[in-house]
mmCIF file of C-alpha atoms and ligand atoms in Angstrom:
data_model
loop_
_atom_site.group_PDB
_atom_site.id
_atom_site.type_symbol
_atom_site.label_atom_id
_atom_site.label_comp_id
_atom_site.label_asym_id
_atom_site.label_seq_id
_atom_site.Cartn_x
_atom_site.Cartn_y
_atom_site.Cartn_z
ATOM 1 C CA UNK A 1 100.210 125.778 89.683
ATOM 2 C CA UNK A 2 97.973 123.158 88.924
ATOM 3 C CA UNK A 3 98.258 122.942 85.352
ATOM 4 C CA UNK A 4 102.313 122.858 85.814
ATOM 5 C CA UNK A 5 102.058 120.025 88.340
ATOM 6 C CA UNK A 6 99.661 118.245 86.144
ATOM 7 C CA UNK A 7 102.068 118.026 83.156
ATOM 8 C CA UNK A 8 105.308 117.352 85.314
ATOM 9 C CA UNK A 9 103.188 114.212 86.667
ATOM 10 C CA UNK A 10 101.961 113.522 83.099
ATOM 11 C CA UNK A 11 105.669 113.605 81.896
ATOM 12 C CA UNK A 12 107.167 111.729 84.609
ATOM 13 C CA UNK A 13 104.715 108.794 84.240
ATOM 14 C CA UNK A 14 104.333 108.825 80.280
ATOM 15 C CA UNK A 15 105.347 105.517 80.229
ATOM 16 C CA UNK A 16 103.067 104.126 82.514
ATOM 17 C CA UNK A 17 99.187 105.043 81.508
ATOM 18 C CA UNK A 18 97.518 102.823 83.852
ATOM 19 C CA UNK A 19 99.058 104.645 86.904
ATOM 20 C CA UNK A 20 98.673 107.933 85.012
ATOM 21 C CA UNK A 21 94.874 106.751 85.070
ATOM 22 C CA UNK A 22 94.890 106.083 88.838
ATOM 23 C CA UNK A 23 96.228 109.183 89.778
ATOM 24 C CA UNK A 24 93.934 111.255 88.000
ATOM 25 C CA UNK A 25 91.485 109.127 89.386
ATOM 26 C CA UNK A 26 92.569 109.868 92.895
ATOM 27 C CA UNK A 27 92.706 113.405 91.926
ATOM 28 C CA UNK A 28 89.361 113.281 91.074
ATOM 29 C CA UNK A 29 88.184 111.281 94.047
ATOM 30 C CA UNK A 30 90.258 113.831 96.388
ATOM 31 C CA UNK A 31 88.709 117.109 95.048
ATOM 32 C CA UNK A 32 85.061 115.846 95.269
ATOM 33 C CA UNK A 33 85.666 114.598 99.005
ATOM 34 C CA UNK A 34 87.655 117.971 99.607
ATOM 35 C CA UNK A 35 84.328 119.613 98.099
ATOM 36 C CA UNK A 36 82.137 117.819 100.549
ATOM 37 C CA UNK A 37 84.259 117.689 103.706
ATOM 38 C CA UNK A 38 85.106 121.464 103.316
ATOM 39 C CA UNK A 39 88.544 121.717 102.945
ATOM 40 C CA UNK A 40 90.785 123.269 100.228
ATOM 41 C CA UNK A 41 90.544 121.355 96.568
ATOM 42 C CA UNK A 42 93.610 122.631 95.393
ATOM 43 C CA UNK A 43 95.547 121.380 98.318
ATOM 44 C CA UNK A 44 93.692 117.741 97.795
ATOM 45 C CA UNK A 45 94.674 117.947 93.690
ATOM 46 C CA UNK A 46 98.104 118.911 94.602
ATOM 47 C CA UNK A 47 98.733 116.107 96.965
ATOM 48 C CA UNK A 48 96.717 113.481 95.107
ATOM 49 C CA UNK A 49 98.642 114.310 91.513
ATOM 50 C CA UNK A 50 101.890 113.823 93.146
ATOM 51 C CA UNK A 51 101.583 111.140 95.742
ATOM 52 C CA UNK A 52 102.560 108.164 93.375
ATOM 53 C CA UNK A 53 104.932 110.594 91.069
ATOM 54 C CA UNK A 54 108.507 108.591 92.144
ATOM 55 C CA UNK A 55 106.354 105.103 91.937
ATOM 56 C CA UNK A 56 108.806 103.759 89.103
ATOM 57 C CA UNK A 57 112.163 105.573 90.112
ATOM 58 C CA UNK A 58 114.611 103.382 91.339
ATOM 59 C CA UNK A 59 114.971 102.613 94.608
ATOM 60 C CA UNK A 60 118.723 104.185 94.353
ATOM 61 C CA UNK A 61 117.245 107.301 93.127
ATOM 62 C CA UNK A 62 114.518 107.408 95.526
ATOM 63 C CA UNK A 63 117.076 107.171 98.272
ATOM 64 C CA UNK A 64 118.816 110.151 97.006
ATOM 65 C CA UNK A 65 115.674 112.039 98.222
ATOM 66 C CA UNK A 66 115.392 110.481 101.684
ATOM 67 C CA UNK A 67 117.254 111.212 105.005
ATOM 68 C CA UNK A 68 119.188 108.569 106.891
ATOM 69 C CA UNK A 69 116.599 108.199 109.307
ATOM 70 C CA UNK A 70 113.979 107.113 106.794
ATOM 71 C CA UNK A 71 115.912 104.762 104.832
ATOM 72 C CA UNK A 72 116.566 103.199 108.068
ATOM 73 C CA UNK A 73 113.269 103.446 109.564
ATOM 74 C CA UNK A 74 111.426 101.830 106.323
ATOM 75 C CA UNK A 75 114.595 99.272 105.130
ATOM 76 C CA UNK A 76 112.144 96.080 105.573
ATOM 77 C CA UNK A 77 109.727 98.348 103.272
ATOM 78 C CA UNK A 78 110.758 100.248 100.836
ATOM 79 C CA UNK A 79 107.233 100.256 99.532
ATOM 80 C CA UNK A 80 107.092 103.380 101.683
ATOM 81 C CA UNK A 81 109.969 105.244 99.832
ATOM 82 C CA UNK A 82 108.057 106.090 97.041
ATOM 83 C CA UNK A 83 105.918 107.971 99.780
ATOM 84 C CA UNK A 84 108.429 110.076 101.333
ATOM 85 C CA UNK A 85 110.571 110.460 98.038
ATOM 86 C CA UNK A 86 107.243 112.342 95.912
ATOM 87 C CA UNK A 87 106.664 114.639 99.321
ATOM 88 C CA UNK A 88 110.445 115.732 99.121
ATOM 89 C CA UNK A 89 110.013 115.836 94.980
ATOM 90 C CA UNK A 90 107.307 118.303 95.668
ATOM 91 C CA UNK A 91 109.183 120.227 97.985
ATOM 92 C CA UNK A 92 112.301 120.313 95.700
ATOM 93 C CA UNK A 93 110.711 120.919 92.199
ATOM 94 C CA UNK A 94 107.897 122.964 93.107
ATOM 95 C CA UNK A 95 109.093 124.750 96.434
ATOM 96 C CA UNK A 96 105.703 123.642 98.259
ATOM 97 C CA UNK A 97 106.463 123.345 101.819
ATOM 98 C CA UNK A 98 102.815 122.782 103.107
ATOM 99 C CA UNK A 99 102.881 120.248 105.553
ATOM 100 C CA UNK A 100 99.023 119.112 105.023
ATOM 101 C CA UNK A 101 99.817 118.533 101.603
ATOM 102 C CA UNK A 102 103.122 116.813 102.109
ATOM 103 C CA UNK A 103 101.759 114.735 105.116
ATOM 104 C CA UNK A 104 99.178 113.340 103.068
ATOM 105 C CA UNK A 105 101.765 112.181 100.455
ATOM 106 C CA UNK A 106 103.513 110.527 102.833
ATOM 107 C CA UNK A 107 100.847 108.826 104.299
ATOM 108 C CA UNK A 108 99.096 107.643 101.368
ATOM 109 C CA UNK A 109 100.036 104.124 101.804
ATOM 110 C CA UNK A 110 99.384 102.832 105.336
ATOM 111 C CA UNK A 111 97.762 105.717 106.920
ATOM 112 C CA UNK A 112 98.636 106.850 110.128
ATOM 113 C CA UNK A 113 97.174 107.354 113.539
ATOM 114 C CA UNK A 114 95.241 110.790 114.013
ATOM 115 C CA UNK A 115 95.257 112.026 110.431
ATOM 116 C CA UNK A 116 93.992 115.421 109.100
ATOM 117 C CA UNK A 117 91.300 115.548 106.924
ATOM 118 C CA UNK A 118 93.584 116.085 103.627
ATOM 119 C CA UNK A 119 95.131 112.920 105.075
ATOM 120 C CA UNK A 120 92.443 110.756 105.278
ATOM 121 C CA UNK A 121 91.108 112.081 101.947
ATOM 122 C CA UNK A 122 94.077 111.039 100.331
ATOM 123 C CA UNK A 123 94.429 107.483 102.019
ATOM 124 C CA UNK A 124 90.610 107.109 101.288
ATOM 125 C CA UNK A 125 90.727 108.093 97.426
ATOM 126 C CA UNK A 126 93.851 106.117 97.093
ATOM 127 C CA UNK A 127 92.059 103.070 97.896
ATOM 128 C CA UNK A 128 88.745 103.550 96.104
ATOM 129 C CA UNK A 129 89.202 105.584 93.023
ATOM 130 C CA UNK A 130 86.995 104.458 90.192
ATOM 131 C CA UNK A 131 90.235 102.960 88.476
ATOM 132 C CA UNK A 132 90.249 100.552 91.703
ATOM 133 C CA UNK A 133 89.677 96.700 90.554
ATOM 134 C CA UNK A 134 88.483 95.405 94.085
ATOM 135 C CA UNK A 135 84.624 95.081 94.792
ATOM 136 C CA UNK A 136 84.859 97.199 98.332
ATOM 137 C CA UNK A 137 85.962 100.455 96.147
ATOM 138 C CA UNK A 138 82.627 102.071 95.751
ATOM 139 C CA UNK A 139 81.202 101.082 99.155
ATOM 140 C CA UNK A 140 84.272 102.899 100.564
ATOM 141 C CA UNK A 141 83.862 105.936 98.323
ATOM 142 C CA UNK A 142 79.728 106.037 99.026
ATOM 143 C CA UNK A 143 80.821 105.788 103.152
ATOM 144 C CA UNK A 144 83.671 108.313 102.542
ATOM 145 C CA UNK A 145 81.202 111.160 101.557
ATOM 146 C CA UNK A 146 79.651 110.845 104.875
ATOM 147 C CA UNK A 147 81.942 109.580 107.528
ATOM 148 C CA UNK A 148 85.881 109.750 106.658
ATOM 149 C CA UNK A 149 87.448 108.168 110.062
ATOM 150 C CA UNK A 150 84.494 104.781 109.036
ATOM 151 C CA UNK A 151 85.944 104.784 105.457
ATOM 152 C CA UNK A 152 89.601 105.306 106.530
ATOM 153 C CA UNK A 153 89.201 102.282 108.856
ATOM 154 C CA UNK A 154 87.270 100.531 105.978
ATOM 155 C CA UNK A 155 89.963 101.199 103.610
ATOM 156 C CA UNK A 156 93.046 100.063 106.230
ATOM 157 C CA UNK A 157 91.287 96.782 106.743
ATOM 158 C CA UNK A 158 91.007 95.769 102.993
ATOM 159 C CA UNK A 159 94.756 97.165 102.643
ATOM 160 C CA UNK A 160 95.645 94.676 105.426
ATOM 161 C CA UNK A 161 93.583 91.711 104.143
ATOM 162 C CA UNK A 162 95.253 92.508 100.589
ATOM 163 C CA UNK A 163 98.565 92.094 102.069
ATOM 164 C CA UNK A 164 97.730 89.268 104.474
ATOM 165 C CA UNK A 165 96.279 87.423 101.330
ATOM 166 C CA UNK A 166 99.354 87.733 99.238
ATOM 167 C CA UNK A 167 101.148 86.591 102.119
ATOM 168 C CA UNK A 168 103.287 89.819 103.291
ATOM 169 C CA UNK A 169 103.091 90.374 106.909
ATOM 170 C CA UNK A 170 101.578 94.238 107.167
ATOM 171 C CA UNK A 171 103.816 96.579 109.335
ATOM 172 C CA UNK A 172 103.271 96.830 112.979
ATOM 173 C CA UNK A 173 102.798 100.693 111.939
ATOM 174 C CA UNK A 174 99.914 99.872 109.616
ATOM 175 C CA UNK A 175 98.435 97.577 111.960
ATOM 176 C CA UNK A 176 98.706 100.463 114.729
ATOM 177 C CA UNK A 177 96.912 103.063 112.077
ATOM 178 C CA UNK A 178 94.208 100.241 111.401
ATOM 179 C CA UNK A 179 93.629 99.765 115.571
ATOM 180 C CA UNK A 180 93.431 103.683 116.137
ATOM 181 C CA UNK A 181 90.586 103.624 113.758
ATOM 182 C CA UNK A 182 89.140 101.053 114.937
ATOM 183 C CA UNK A 183 88.937 102.803 118.254
ATOM 184 C CA UNK A 184 87.772 105.926 116.656
ATOM 185 C CA UNK A 185 84.886 104.154 115.217
ATOM 186 C CA UNK A 186 83.649 102.241 118.619
ATOM 187 C CA UNK A 187 83.795 105.851 120.068
ATOM 188 C CA UNK A 188 86.645 105.337 122.516
ATOM 189 C CA UNK A 189 88.938 107.903 121.077
ATOM 190 C CA UNK A 190 87.770 111.396 120.394
HETATM 191 FE FE1 FE2 B 1 101.520 104.989 96.518
HETATM 192 FE FE1 FE2 B 2 98.515 105.566 94.291
#
């Protein structure tokens, strides 16, 4: 199954070699973290391979894969469409309906509150895979080997800082997720 999915992704992102390199970086990182944290490595590989698969599809094409509610909910943040449409594409093309995998793809951009181990791993791997050119990436990866919650919080902070530096306003959903993991680290949740 993995081989077929890999070929599909290679073909789909064929015109985007940098993105493809990123996707395989996320896959390798996610598999390493899955192994360390004792979860299914195949689920991690599938979620990683598919997380950005619709990134270069037109918004119109992505909307074909979304339900009305999601479209409305994220109308101001169409960046979210590629996460939701990628999950839907995995369901339609490969008949994979594993909620762990689908949710990890759906939540890879902002993260969310109370994530599963797989969701955290995909979120973190997306942020810190070796082709990422930001200084904290290796620190996040090292931290993730020991403490996924802490690495999640740092990766969320890095994403919010990046957006703010670029002049964008992070969504409330993204900020809420970050504040949730701040509380987890402070020991106030769990
Ligand atoms: Fe993405
Ligand atoms: Fe990505």
